[in-house]
Amino acid sequence: MADTTLPVIEGALLKVAGDRGFATARDRLEVMSPQCGFGELGTCCRICYMGPCRIDPFGNGPKTGVCGLTPDAMVARNLLRDTVGGTASHVGHARHVLLTLRDALNGKAPYQIKGVSKVMALAKTFGVPTEGREVNDICRDLVNIALEDFGRQDELPNNWMSKRAPAEEQALWSDLGLMYSNPHNEIETAMHATSMGNDADPLSLMLRVLKMSLIDGWTGLTLCVDLQDILFGVPEIAVTEAAVGVLEENSVNVAAHGHNPVLSEKILEWAEKLEGDAIAAGAERINVVGVCCTGNELSMRHGVKLAAHNSQTELILTTGAVDAMVVDIQCIWPQLAQVAKCFDTAFITTDAMVRIPDAIHIPFEPHHADESAREIVQKAIDAFRRRRGKPVDIPRHKSTAVAGLSVEAIVDLLAKLDAEDPLKPVIDNVANGNIFGFVGVVGCSSIKFRDNAMTEEMVKHLLRQNVLVLTTGCTAHICAQDGLMTSEATYRYCGDGLKAVLEVLGKAAGLDGPLPPVWHMGACVDNSRIVDLMVALAKRLGVKVGQLPAVGSAPELVQEKAVSIGGSFLALGVSCHIAPAPRILGGPMVTKLLTEDLQELTGAVVRVELEPKGAADWMIAHIAGKRAALGI
Ligand code: BF8
């Protein structure tokens, strides 16, 4: 990147790794560069064994694959497989939570229902009777409705989508043939359609991309989050801290990394239960810290401190201060086991799907959650015993951060201003321009963009223009580490209109200052919370979601999951900024479809901007267009 504004925390972490002689992902990327141009354009196909085929759309080489597949079909097919990868990850996570909830209700898994209010709200949505019934019975009905979605073969609309998604948008999706029934069947169909000799029509393939993304949105995210809230509680506003400085030299540091709170909630519980053992081992306490999305889950519900986002995971291990890193699913770099080995850190995998050479594998499944969690925390205490007296190097940087902004927490807060009509203060301030618009800044942290602080800089440009930023995933870590989830950030970065609104909200929340301008709404699955908030605002205004002055942005895309999440925003009519470019540029028709013509289908477009200011400027202009269309 031309501009180097390396965030101070990254700088400190890279110095520790360098001082201690570790090569990092940056070094591995450098050796790898330049990366494959065909891959970047999306015109590399290795689906059949007549290939691999490579099309250079700008040169004089082959214009189709050996089978005659066109570049547009090739990029669309590859994009669909990316989307399947993302959707399968979230749907798998959702199903695991569903089965855990079912087993908990049947007394076969040691979890209790903590989100009674969520059970009641969902019962209303799904028409489940509540009068005179036990919470667990109501919940069993909800579980059965969810289970039906995973088993049905009748092609009737998916329960969760048809009851949770807004009706007008569903009518559009129905017209476009995007409604779905059983998510598993659709994942199978998409893999089948993209295997050699099936769908070769780029438009048909791109509609499949949108359909797969909707499955991600309504089953992978919404169903998952609804059920997680039932099991673990609906997040409430809480103050936490973020960045590597949350590690404590004299405590047993347990880093929970991955995505699924079914594991991390138990680790937290057993860390409390085994505190005495840790003290007996010479530690001050057990310090559970959060990494990536499971960290976000813990910070949202318990105020657990956030240690690192994805591109910092290997770096925090080089401090030598992490006694155990326990991981579940998704975004776990194999390299972590190698770094852990150098420090005698207990790097513990727990899911049969995530086996990594040199890791300690302790199978964790909900039926025996307590036994496994106890063993894992015990391993951390043992590792602390071995670490005592050895040098650690923990950069002191950290920031306070406000987390826990679930839609329910936001509405509760707004109800203090207007109990009858909680969304009215927001609507009024959007109408008068104090809130110019909303951007959901979501997704990953990428070493390709960290050196110019892409996310932080882009967010600051948005705040100056009175845009409220909603965030999840690793971008939430980035914002938290940079102090963007503090009252000071409101004073320092926001335009006057947004500052005034946040001052009123901060007072209502009982904070010492204004509410922060970047709202931590959770993990990547919690993007459904951003959607829920937008749906509620649109409903209150009587418009479609796509008409709101709102945009999505994934400024540091890494994972397939971010692709399918982006697709779910597009299907809702919410335009998305993205960096780097998705791997479609070798297909001119697909590129035009996503950047222009999609406007005619769903009302949304994709925009690639690689620099923070360019990205913010485009979003501001796009929001201005939406405002003008609304007449505000
Ligand atoms: O689901 S933001 S790098 S940790 S994919 Fe992964 Fe990306 Fe981080 Fe969470 Ni989301």
XYZ file of N, CA, C and O in Angstrom, residues 6 45 152-153 187 191 199 229 253 279 282 305 312 397 404 459 461 464 469 471 482 534 548 612:
96
model
N 0.787 2.101 9.736
C 0.714 0.855 10.501
C 0.168 1.124 11.899
O 0.722 1.944 12.637
N -9.722 -22.439 -13.500
C -10.690 -23.489 -13.157
C -9.970 -24.819 -12.985
O -9.232 -25.253 -13.881
N -36.644 -30.910 5.861
C -37.797 -30.959 4.951
C -37.374 -31.289 3.506
O -36.303 -30.924 3.040
N -38.265 -31.986 2.820
C -38.046 -32.322 1.410
C -39.260 -31.883 0.591
O -39.457 -32.359 -0.519
N -27.199 -26.440 -0.573
C -25.728 -26.544 -0.610
C -25.342 -27.693 -1.541
O -24.445 -27.567 -2.382
N -23.272 -27.352 -5.147
C -22.049 -28.109 -5.447
C -22.255 -28.956 -6.701
O -21.339 -29.088 -7.525
N -24.273 -26.365 -14.692
C -24.678 -24.988 -15.020
C -23.513 -24.192 -15.644
O -22.467 -24.030 -15.003
N -28.802 -16.685 21.404
C -29.367 -15.765 22.409
C -30.256 -16.534 23.388
O -30.311 -16.204 24.578
N -3.283 -17.153 31.307
C -3.968 -16.539 30.162
C -4.533 -17.627 29.258
O -3.786 -18.439 28.702
N -4.597 -20.214 41.461
C -3.915 -19.475 42.536
C -2.917 -20.405 43.237
O -1.778 -20.024 43.524
N 0.293 -20.539 41.691
C 1.097 -19.319 41.755
C 0.585 -18.188 40.891
O 1.228 -17.141 40.782
N -12.484 -9.545 27.848
C -11.579 -8.656 27.100
C -11.160 -9.288 25.775
O -11.020 -10.510 25.683
N -3.786 -11.070 13.940
C -2.870 -10.970 15.093
C -2.750 -12.294 15.853
O -2.068 -12.340 16.880
N -0.218 -1.913 25.078
C -1.331 -1.211 24.444
C -2.671 -1.897 24.678
O -2.803 -3.099 24.499
N -21.692 -5.101 23.338
C -23.016 -5.595 23.767
C -24.197 -4.872 23.147
O -25.305 -4.918 23.693
N -13.238 4.274 8.704
C -14.267 4.565 9.711
C -14.179 6.025 10.161
O -15.202 6.709 10.294
N -13.125 8.607 8.474
C -13.704 9.460 7.414
C -15.233 9.449 7.503
O -15.884 10.481 7.341
N -16.612 11.529 10.518
C -16.550 12.985 10.293
C -17.760 13.471 9.500
O -18.192 14.605 9.638
N -21.491 4.053 12.615
C -20.870 2.807 12.161
C -21.274 1.647 13.066
O -21.161 1.720 14.292
N -20.618 -2.433 13.702
C -19.548 -3.350 13.327
C -19.659 -4.697 14.028
O -20.295 -4.826 15.080
N -8.447 0.443 18.360
C -8.075 1.809 17.981
C -8.815 2.859 18.804
O -8.741 4.044 18.511
N -31.801 -2.773 10.742
C -32.202 -2.098 9.488
C -33.651 -2.444 9.141
O -34.412 -1.584 8.699
N -33.079 2.536 2.690
C -32.479 3.257 3.823
C -31.132 3.860 3.412
O -30.447 3.315 2.542
N -8.792 3.962 1.991
C -9.832 4.319 2.957
C -10.678 5.521 2.554
O -11.897 5.484 2.659
